[in-house]
mmCIF file of C-alpha atoms in Angstrom:
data_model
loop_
_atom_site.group_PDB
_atom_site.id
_atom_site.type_symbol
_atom_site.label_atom_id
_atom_site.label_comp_id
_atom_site.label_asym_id
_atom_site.label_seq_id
_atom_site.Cartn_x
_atom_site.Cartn_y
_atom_site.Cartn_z
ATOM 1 C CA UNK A 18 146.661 71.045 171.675
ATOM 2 C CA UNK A 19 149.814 69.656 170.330
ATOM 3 C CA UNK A 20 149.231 66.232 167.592
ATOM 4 C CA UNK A 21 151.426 63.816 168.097
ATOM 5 C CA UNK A 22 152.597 65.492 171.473
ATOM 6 C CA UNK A 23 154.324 62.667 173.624
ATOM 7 C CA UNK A 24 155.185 63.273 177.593
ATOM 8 C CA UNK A 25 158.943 62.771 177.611
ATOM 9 C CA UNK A 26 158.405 61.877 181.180
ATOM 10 C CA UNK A 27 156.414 59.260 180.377
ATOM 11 C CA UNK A 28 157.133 55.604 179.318
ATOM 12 C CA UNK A 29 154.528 55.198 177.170
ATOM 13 C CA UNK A 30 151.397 56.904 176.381
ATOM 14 C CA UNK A 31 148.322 56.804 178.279
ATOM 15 C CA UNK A 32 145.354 55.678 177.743
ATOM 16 C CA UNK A 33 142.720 58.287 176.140
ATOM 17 C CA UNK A 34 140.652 58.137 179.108
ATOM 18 C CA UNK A 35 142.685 58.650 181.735
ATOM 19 C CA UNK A 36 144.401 61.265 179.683
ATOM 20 C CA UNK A 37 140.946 63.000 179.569
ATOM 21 C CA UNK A 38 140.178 62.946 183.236
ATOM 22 C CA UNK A 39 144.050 64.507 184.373
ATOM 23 C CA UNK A 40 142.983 67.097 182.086
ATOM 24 C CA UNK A 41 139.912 68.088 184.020
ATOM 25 C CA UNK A 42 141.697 67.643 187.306
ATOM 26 C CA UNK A 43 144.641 69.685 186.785
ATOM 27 C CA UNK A 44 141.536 72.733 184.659
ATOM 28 C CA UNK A 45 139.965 72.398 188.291
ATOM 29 C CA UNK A 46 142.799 72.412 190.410
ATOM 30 C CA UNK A 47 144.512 75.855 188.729
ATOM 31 C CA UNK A 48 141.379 77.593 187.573
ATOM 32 C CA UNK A 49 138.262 76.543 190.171
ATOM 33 C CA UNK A 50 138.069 80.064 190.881
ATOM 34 C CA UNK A 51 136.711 80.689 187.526
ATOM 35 C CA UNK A 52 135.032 77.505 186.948
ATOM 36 C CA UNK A 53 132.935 78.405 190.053
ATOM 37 C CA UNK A 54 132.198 81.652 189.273
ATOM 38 C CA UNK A 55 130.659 80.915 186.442
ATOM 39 C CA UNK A 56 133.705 82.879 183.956
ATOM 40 C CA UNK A 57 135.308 79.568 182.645
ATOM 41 C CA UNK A 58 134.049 76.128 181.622
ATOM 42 C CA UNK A 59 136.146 73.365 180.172
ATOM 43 C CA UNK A 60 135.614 70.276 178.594
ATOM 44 C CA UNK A 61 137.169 67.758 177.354
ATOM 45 C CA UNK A 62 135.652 65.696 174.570
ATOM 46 C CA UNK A 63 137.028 61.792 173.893
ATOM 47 C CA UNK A 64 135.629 59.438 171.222
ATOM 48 C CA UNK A 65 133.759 57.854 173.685
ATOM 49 C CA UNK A 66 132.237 61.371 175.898
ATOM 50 C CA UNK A 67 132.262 64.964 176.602
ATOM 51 C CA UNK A 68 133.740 65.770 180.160
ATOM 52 C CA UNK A 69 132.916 69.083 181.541
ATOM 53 C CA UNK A 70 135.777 70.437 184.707
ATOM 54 C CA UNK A 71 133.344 70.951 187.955
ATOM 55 C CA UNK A 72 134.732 71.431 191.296
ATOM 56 C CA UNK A 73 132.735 69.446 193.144
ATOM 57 C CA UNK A 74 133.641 66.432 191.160
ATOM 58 C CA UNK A 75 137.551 67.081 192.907
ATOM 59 C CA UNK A 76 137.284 66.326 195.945
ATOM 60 C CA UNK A 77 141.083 67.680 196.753
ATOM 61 C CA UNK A 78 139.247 70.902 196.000
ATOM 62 C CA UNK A 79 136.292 70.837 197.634
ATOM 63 C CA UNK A 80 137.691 72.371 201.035
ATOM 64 C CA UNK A 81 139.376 75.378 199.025
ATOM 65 C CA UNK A 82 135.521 76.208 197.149
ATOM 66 C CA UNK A 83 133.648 75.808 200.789
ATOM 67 C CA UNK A 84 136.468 78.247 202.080
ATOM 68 C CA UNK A 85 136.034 80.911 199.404
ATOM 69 C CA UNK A 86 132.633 80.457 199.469
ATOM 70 C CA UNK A 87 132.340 81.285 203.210
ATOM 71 C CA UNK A 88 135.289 83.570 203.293
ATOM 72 C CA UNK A 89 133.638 86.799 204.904
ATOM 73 C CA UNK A 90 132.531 84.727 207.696
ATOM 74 C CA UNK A 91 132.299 86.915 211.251
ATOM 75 C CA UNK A 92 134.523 83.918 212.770
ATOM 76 C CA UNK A 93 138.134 85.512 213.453
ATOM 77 C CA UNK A 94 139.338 81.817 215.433
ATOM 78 C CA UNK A 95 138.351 77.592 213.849
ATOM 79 C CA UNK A 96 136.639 75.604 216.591
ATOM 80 C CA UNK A 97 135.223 72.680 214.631
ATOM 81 C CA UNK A 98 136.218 70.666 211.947
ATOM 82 C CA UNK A 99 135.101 72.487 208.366
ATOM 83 C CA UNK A 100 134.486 76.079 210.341
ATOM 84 C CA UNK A 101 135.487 78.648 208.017
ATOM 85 C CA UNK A 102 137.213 82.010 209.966
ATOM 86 C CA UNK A 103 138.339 85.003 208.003
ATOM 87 C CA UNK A 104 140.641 88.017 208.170
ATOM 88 C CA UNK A 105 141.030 91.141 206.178
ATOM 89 C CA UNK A 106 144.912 91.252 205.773
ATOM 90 C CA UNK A 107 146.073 95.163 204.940
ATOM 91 C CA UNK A 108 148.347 95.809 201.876
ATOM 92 C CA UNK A 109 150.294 99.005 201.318
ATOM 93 C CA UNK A 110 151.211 99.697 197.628
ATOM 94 C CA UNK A 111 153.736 102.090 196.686
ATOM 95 C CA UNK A 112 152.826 105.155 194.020
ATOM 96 C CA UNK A 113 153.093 103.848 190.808
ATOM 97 C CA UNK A 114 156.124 105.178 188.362
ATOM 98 C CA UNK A 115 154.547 107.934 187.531
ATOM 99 C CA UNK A 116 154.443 109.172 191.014
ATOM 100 C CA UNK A 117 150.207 108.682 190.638
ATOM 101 C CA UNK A 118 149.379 107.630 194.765
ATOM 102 C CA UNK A 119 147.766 104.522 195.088
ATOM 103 C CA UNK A 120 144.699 103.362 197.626
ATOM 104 C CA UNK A 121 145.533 101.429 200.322
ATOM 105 C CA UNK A 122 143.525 98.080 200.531
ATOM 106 C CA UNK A 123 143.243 94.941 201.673
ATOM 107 C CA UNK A 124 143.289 91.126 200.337
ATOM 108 C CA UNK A 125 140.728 88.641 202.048
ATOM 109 C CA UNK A 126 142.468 85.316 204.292
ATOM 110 C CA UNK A 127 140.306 82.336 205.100
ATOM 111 C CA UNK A 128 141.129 79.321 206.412
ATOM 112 C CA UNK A 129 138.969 76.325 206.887
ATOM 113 C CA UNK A 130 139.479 73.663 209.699
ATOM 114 C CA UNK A 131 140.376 70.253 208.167
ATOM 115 C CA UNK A 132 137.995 67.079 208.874
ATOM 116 C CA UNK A 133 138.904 63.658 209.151
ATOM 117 C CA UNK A 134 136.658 62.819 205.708
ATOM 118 C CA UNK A 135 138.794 65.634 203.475
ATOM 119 C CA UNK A 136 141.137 64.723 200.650
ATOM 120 C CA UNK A 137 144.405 65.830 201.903
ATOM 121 C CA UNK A 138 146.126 66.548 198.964
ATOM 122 C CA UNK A 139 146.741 70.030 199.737
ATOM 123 C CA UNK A 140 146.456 70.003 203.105
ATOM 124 C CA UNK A 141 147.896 72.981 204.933
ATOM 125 C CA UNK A 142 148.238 74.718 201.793
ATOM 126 C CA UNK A 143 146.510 78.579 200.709
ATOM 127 C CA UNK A 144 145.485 78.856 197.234
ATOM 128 C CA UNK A 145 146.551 82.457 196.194
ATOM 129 C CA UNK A 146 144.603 83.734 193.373
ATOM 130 C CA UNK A 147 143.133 86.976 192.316
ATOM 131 C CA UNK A 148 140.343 88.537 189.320
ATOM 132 C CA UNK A 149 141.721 86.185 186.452
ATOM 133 C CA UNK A 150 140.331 83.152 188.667
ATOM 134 C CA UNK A 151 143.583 81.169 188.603
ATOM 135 C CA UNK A 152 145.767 80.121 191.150
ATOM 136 C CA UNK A 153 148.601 81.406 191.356
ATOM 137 C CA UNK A 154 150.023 79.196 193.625
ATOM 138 C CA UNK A 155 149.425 76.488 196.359
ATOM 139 C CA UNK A 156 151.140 78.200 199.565
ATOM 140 C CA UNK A 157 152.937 75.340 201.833
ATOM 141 C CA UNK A 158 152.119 76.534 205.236
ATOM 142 C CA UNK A 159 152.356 73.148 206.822
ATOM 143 C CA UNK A 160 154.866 74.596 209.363
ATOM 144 C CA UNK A 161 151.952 76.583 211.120
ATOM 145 C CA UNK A 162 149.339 73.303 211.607
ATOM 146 C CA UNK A 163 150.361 71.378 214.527
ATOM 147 C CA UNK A 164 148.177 69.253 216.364
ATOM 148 C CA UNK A 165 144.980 68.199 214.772
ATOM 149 C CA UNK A 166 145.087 72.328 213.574
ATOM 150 C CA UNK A 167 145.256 71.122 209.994
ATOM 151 C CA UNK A 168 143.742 73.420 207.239
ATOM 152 C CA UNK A 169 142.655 74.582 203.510
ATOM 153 C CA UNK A 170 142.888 78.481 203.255
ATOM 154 C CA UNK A 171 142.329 80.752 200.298
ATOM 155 C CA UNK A 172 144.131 84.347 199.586
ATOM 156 C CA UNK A 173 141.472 86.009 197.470
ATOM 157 C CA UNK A 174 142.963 89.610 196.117
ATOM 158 C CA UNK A 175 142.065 92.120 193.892
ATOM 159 C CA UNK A 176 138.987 91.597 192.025
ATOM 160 C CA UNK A 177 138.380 88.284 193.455
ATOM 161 C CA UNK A 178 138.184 89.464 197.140
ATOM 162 C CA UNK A 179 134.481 91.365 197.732
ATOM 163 C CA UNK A 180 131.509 89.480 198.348
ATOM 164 C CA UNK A 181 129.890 90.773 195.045
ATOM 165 C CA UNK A 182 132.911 90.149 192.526
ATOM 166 C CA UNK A 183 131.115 92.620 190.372
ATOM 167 C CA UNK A 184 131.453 95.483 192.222
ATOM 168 C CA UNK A 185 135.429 95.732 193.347
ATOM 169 C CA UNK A 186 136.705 98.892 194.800
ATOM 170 C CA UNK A 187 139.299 101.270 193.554
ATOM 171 C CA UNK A 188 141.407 99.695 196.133
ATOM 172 C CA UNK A 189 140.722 95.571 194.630
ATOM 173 C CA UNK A 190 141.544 97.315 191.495
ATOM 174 C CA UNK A 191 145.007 98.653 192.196
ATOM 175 C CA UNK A 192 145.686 95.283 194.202
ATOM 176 C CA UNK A 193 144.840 93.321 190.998
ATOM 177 C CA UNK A 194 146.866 95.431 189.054
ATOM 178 C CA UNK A 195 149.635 95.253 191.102
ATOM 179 C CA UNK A 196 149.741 91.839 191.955
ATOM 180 C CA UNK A 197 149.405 91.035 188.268
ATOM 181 C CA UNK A 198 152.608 92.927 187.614
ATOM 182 C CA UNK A 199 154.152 90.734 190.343
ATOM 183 C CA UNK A 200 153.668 87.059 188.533
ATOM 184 C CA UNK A 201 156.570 86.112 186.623
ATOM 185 C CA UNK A 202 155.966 84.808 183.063
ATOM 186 C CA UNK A 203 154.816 81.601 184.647
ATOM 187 C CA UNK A 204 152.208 83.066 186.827
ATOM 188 C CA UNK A 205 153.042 80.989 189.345
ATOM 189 C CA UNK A 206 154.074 83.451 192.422
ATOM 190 C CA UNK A 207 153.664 86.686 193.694
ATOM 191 C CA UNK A 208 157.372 88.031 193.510
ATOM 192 C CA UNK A 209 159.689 90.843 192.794
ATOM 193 C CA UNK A 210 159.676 91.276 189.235
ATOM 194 C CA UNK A 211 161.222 94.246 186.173
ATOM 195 C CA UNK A 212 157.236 94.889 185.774
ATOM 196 C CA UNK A 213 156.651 96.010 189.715
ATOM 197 C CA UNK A 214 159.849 97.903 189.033
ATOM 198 C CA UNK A 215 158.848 99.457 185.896
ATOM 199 C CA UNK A 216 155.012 100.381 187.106
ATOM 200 C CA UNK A 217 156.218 101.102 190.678
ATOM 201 C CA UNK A 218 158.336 103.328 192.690
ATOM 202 C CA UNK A 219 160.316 101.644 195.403
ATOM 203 C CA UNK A 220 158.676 99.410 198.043
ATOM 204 C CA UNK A 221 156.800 97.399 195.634
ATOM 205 C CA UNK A 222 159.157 94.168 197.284
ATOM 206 C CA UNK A 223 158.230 95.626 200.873
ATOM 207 C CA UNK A 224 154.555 95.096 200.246
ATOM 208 C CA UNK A 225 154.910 92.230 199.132
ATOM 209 C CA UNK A 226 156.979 90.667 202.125
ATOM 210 C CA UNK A 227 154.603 92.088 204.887
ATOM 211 C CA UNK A 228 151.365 90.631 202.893
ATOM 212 C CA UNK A 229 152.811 87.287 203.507
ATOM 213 C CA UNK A 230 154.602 88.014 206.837
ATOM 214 C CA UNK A 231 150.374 89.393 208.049
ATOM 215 C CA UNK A 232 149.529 86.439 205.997
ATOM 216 C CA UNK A 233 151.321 83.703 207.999
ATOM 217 C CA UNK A 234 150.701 85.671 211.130
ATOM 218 C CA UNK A 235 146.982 85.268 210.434
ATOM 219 C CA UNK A 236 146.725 81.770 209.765
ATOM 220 C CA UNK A 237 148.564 81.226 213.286
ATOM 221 C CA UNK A 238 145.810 83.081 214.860
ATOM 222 C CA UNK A 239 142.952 81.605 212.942
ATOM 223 C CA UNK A 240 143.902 78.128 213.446
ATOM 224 C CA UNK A 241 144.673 78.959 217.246
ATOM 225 C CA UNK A 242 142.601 77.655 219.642
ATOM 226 C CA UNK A 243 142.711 80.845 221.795
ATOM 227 C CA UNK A 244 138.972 82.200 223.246
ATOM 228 C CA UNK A 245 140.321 85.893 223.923
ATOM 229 C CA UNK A 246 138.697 88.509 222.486
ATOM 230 C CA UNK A 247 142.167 90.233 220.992
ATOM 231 C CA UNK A 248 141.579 91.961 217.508
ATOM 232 C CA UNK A 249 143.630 90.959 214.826
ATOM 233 C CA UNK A 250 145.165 94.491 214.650
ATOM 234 C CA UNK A 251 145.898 94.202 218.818
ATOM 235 C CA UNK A 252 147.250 90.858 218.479
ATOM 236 C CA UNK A 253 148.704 90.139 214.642
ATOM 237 C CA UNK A 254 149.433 93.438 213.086
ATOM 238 C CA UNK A 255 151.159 94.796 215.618
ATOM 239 C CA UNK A 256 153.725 92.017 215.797
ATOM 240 C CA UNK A 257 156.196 91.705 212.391
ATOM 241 C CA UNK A 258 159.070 90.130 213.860
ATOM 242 C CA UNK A 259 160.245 89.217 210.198
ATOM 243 C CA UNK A 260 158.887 91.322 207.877
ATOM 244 C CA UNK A 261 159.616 94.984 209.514
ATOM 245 C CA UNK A 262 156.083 96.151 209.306
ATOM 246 C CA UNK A 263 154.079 97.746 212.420
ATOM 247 C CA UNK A 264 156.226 99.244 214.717
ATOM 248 C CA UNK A 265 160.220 99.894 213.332
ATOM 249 C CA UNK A 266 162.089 97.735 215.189
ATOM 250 C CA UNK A 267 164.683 99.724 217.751
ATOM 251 C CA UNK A 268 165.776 99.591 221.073
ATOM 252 C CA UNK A 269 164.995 103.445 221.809
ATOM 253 C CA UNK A 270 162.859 104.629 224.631
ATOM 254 C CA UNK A 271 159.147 105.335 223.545
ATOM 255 C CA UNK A 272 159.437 108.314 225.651
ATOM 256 C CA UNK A 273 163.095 109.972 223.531
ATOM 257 C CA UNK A 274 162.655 108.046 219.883
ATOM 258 C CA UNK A 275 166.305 108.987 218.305
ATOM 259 C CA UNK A 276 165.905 106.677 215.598
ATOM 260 C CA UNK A 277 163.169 105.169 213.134
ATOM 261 C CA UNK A 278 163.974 102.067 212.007
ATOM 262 C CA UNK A 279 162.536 99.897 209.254
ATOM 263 C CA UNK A 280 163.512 96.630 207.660
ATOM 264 C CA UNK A 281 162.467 93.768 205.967
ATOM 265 C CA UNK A 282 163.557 89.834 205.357
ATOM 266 C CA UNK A 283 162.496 86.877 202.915
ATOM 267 C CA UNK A 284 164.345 84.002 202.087
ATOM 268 C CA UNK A 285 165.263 83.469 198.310
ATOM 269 C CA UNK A 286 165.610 80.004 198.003
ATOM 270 C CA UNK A 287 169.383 79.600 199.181
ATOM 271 C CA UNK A 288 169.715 82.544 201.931
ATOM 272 C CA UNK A 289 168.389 84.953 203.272
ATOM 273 C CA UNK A 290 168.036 88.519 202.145
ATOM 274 C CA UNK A 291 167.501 91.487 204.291
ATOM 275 C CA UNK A 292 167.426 95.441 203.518
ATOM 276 C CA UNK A 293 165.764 98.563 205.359
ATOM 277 C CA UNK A 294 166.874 102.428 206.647
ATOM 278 C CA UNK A 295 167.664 104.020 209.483
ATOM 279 C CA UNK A 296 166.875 107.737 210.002
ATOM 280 C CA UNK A 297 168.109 109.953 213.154
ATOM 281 C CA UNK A 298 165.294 111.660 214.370
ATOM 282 C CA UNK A 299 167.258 114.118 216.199
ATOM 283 C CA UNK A 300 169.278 117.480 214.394
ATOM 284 C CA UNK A 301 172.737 117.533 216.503
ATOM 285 C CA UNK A 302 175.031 114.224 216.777
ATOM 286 C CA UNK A 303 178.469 112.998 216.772
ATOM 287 C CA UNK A 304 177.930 109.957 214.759
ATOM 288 C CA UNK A 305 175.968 106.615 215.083
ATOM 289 C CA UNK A 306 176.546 103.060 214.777
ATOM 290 C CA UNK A 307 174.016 100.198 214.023
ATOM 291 C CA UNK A 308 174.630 96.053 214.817
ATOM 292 C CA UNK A 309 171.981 94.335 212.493
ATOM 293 C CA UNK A 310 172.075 90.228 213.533
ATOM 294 C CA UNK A 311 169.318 87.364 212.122
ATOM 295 C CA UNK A 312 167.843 84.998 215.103
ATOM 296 C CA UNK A 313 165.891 82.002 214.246
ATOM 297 C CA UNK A 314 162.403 82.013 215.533
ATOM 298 C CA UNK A 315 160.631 78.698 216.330
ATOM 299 C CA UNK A 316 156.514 78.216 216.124
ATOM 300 C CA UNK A 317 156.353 79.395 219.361
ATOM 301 C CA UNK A 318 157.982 83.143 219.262
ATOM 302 C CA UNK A 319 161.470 81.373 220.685
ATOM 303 C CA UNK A 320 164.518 82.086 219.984
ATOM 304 C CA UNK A 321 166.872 79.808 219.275
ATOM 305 C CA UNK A 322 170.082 79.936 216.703
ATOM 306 C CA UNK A 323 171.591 82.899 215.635
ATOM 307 C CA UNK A 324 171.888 83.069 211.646
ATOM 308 C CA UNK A 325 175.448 84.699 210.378
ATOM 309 C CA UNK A 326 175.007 87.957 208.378
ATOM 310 C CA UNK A 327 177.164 87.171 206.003
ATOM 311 C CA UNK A 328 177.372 90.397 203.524
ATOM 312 C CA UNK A 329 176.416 94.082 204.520
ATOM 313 C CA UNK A 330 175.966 97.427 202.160
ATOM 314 C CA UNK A 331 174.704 100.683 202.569
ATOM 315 C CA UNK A 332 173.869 103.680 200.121
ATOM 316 C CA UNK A 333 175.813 106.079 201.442
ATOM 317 C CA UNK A 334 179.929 106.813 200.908
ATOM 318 C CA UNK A 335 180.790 108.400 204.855
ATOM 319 C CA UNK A 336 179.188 105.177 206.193
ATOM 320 C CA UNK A 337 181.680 102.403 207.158
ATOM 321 C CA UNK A 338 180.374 98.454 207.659
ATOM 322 C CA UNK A 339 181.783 95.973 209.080
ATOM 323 C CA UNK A 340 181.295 91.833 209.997
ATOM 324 C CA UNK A 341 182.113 90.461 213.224
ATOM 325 C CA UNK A 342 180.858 86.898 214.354
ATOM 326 C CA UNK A 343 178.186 86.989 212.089
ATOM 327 C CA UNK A 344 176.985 90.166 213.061
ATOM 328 C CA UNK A 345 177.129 93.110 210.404
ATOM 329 C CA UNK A 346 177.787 96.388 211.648
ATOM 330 C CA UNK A 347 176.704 100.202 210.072
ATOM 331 C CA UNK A 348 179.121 103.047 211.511
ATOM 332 C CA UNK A 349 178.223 106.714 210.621
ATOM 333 C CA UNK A 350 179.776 110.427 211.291
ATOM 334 C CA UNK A 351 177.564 113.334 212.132
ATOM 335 C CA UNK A 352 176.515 114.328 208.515
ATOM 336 C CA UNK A 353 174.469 111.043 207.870
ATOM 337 C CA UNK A 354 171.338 111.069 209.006
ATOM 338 C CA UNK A 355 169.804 108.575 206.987
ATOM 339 C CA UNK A 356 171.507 105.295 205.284
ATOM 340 C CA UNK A 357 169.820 102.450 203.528
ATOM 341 C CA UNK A 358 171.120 99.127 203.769
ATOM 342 C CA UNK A 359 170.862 95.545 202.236
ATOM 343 C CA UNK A 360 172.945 92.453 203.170
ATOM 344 C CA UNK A 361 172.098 88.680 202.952
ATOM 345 C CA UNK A 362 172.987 85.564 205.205
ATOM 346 C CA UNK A 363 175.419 82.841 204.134
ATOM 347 C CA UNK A 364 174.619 80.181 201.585
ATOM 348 C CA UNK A 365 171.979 77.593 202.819
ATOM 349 C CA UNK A 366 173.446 74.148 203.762
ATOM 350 C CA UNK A 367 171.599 70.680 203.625
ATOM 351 C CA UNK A 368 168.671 70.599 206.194
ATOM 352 C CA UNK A 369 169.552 73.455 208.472
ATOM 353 C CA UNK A 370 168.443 76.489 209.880
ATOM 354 C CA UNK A 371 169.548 78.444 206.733
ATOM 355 C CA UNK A 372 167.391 76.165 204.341
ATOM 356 C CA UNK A 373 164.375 78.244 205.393
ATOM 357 C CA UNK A 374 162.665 74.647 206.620
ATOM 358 C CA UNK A 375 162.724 75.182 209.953
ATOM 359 C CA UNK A 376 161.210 78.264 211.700
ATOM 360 C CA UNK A 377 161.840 81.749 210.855
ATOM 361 C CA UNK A 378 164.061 84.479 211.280
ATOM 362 C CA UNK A 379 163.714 87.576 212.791
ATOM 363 C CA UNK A 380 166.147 90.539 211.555
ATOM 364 C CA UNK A 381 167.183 92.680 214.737
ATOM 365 C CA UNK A 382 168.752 96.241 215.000
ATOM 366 C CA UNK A 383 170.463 98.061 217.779
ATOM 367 C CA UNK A 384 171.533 101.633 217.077
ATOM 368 C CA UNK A 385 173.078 103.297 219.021
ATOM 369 C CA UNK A 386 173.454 107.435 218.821
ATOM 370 C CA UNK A 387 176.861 109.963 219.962
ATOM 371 C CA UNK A 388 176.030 112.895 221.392
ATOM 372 C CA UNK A 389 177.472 115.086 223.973
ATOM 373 C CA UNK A 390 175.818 113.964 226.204
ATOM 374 C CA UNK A 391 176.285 110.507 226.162
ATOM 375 C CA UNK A 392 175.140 107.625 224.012
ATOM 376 C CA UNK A 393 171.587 107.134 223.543
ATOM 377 C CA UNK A 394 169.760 103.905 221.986
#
């Protein structure tokens, strides 16, 4: 507490009381996790009383507490109004700096279906949390409701995600200690950050991009009102059009793979930012070339706008690039076989496609390989 503290945003003070009460709201709103738990209780003592932060006396939380609470439900699609569906969403962490290989795991998604008698103040929003029992962050995933498909879904990772919180496996461990690593000093997102690069070797910013490209992929399905039977892995995991996990994206023949391909996209706020490799999976070439575009995706899987690659650059000197109508281009000779890359769109303008407000994008690469006996993609 700060005496004399005044809210410069403020013009003038407010009353005791209802100074008191946006205390407990805003205790509730960023640590419920906690308070529900039983690890954290707060209260706020006035002249007059003693309040004590509960989160059933929020009722914009409510939805988020009867979602955790219910979160390893066997429903994988919301019929009704307050049904509570689930999904285990897979993360892949990279060894840590000291080259010590890290467990695979998995962070828990639940979504519950909105009724007409919640408090929509974070409607279509996922609160993101993990073992500390704060939230990180309210995800906006209103693009994905449509309809009367509205929603309240919770992330819960690490140490927060088994059924008995107690008992967390080496897996929620590594999760927890990852994703700690991964909040800036505000602890308000799950980002890139010097600490993933210090504790981590490299595809610490991969992971993070396909947990929240499986994450958004989920909701969709949750939310859904399909009746089929598909898996999650069958119908979800298999599909990354943005996010360059599952299958590497390439135009070769299942039959003769001559490339693997992976990549990866996220916007940053003003553009977006894209980086991956190619590797040749065959010994004798004349060379290789690679067209790497961005195509905005709409709710539906359409296509619909092609985004200009503005900037293109790979790790490797015999490699040439190019930019042609928004379309970057990666040119090799026979001694590369394997080139990194990283390039970004063009600066986001007012309300557009580039603003990252409407749809998403999905990063596309045809290579193409020389040989003698003709080029194969």
């Amino acid at each position: 507490m700060v005496v004399e503290f005044r809210d410069p945003t403020r013009d003038e003070r407010p009353e005791l009381d209802k100074l008191a009460n946006e205390f407990i709201e805003a205790s509730v709103k960023y640590f419920w996790p906690a308070i529900y738990r039983g690890d954290l209780e707060v209260t706020v003592e006035t002249p007059e009383a003693t309040r004590e932060a509960k989160v059933d006396n929020v009722p914009a939380i409510r939805p988020f507490v009867e979602c955790y609470d219910s979160r390893f439900s066997d429903e994988e699609i919301l019929h009704n109004p307050g049904d509570v569906a689930g999904l285990d969403i897979p993360i892949q962490i990279p060894p840590r700096a000291d080259g010590t290989e890290t467990p695979d795991g998995t962070v828990r998604l639940a979504a519950r279906l909105a009724s007409p008698a919640d408090d929509d103040t974070y409607l279509n929003k996922v609160a993101m949390f993990r073992s500390s029992g704060m939230v990180v962050k309210y995800y906006d995933q209103s693009r994905i409701a449509y309809g009367d498909r509205n929603f309240y879904g919770v992330l819960a990772a690490g140490g927060a995600r088994p059924d008995d919180i107690d008992t967390p496996t080496e897996s929620d461990r590594e999760i927890d200690r990852f994703l700690r690593f991964a909040e800036p000093p505000e602890h308000d997102e799950w980002e890139s950050t010097e600490n993933l690069r210090e504790h981590y070797q490299r595809g610490f910013r991969t992971a993070l991009e396909d947990m929240f490209g499986t994450l958004r992929d989920g909701l969709r399905h949750l939310i859904s009102k399909s009746e089929s039977g598909d898996s999650l892995s069958d119908n979800v995991l298999n599909r990354f059009p943005i996010h360059g996990s599952g299958a590497p994206r390439s135009t070769v023949s299942p039959q003769e793979p001559v490339f693997e391909i992976d990549s990866s996209s996220y916007f940053d706020g003003s553009q977006w930012v894209f980086s991956g490799h190619i590797t040749t999976t065959v010994d004798e070439f004349d060379g290789w070339s690679a067209d790497i575009s961005l195509t905005g995706i709409g709710e539906d899987g359409s296509r619909y706008d092609e985004i200009p690659v503005e900037s293109i650059s790979t790790n490797h000197e015999n490699v040439v690039t190019a930019l042609e109508n928004g379309v970057a281009r990666i040119t090799a000779d026979e001694t590369v076989s394997e080139v990194e890359f990283e390039g970004q769109s063009g600066t986001a303008g007012k309300a557009d496609l580039l603003s990252g407000d409407v749809g998403e994008t999905e990063l596309e690469i045809r290579a193409e390989l020389e040989t003698a006996e003709g080029d194969q993609q």
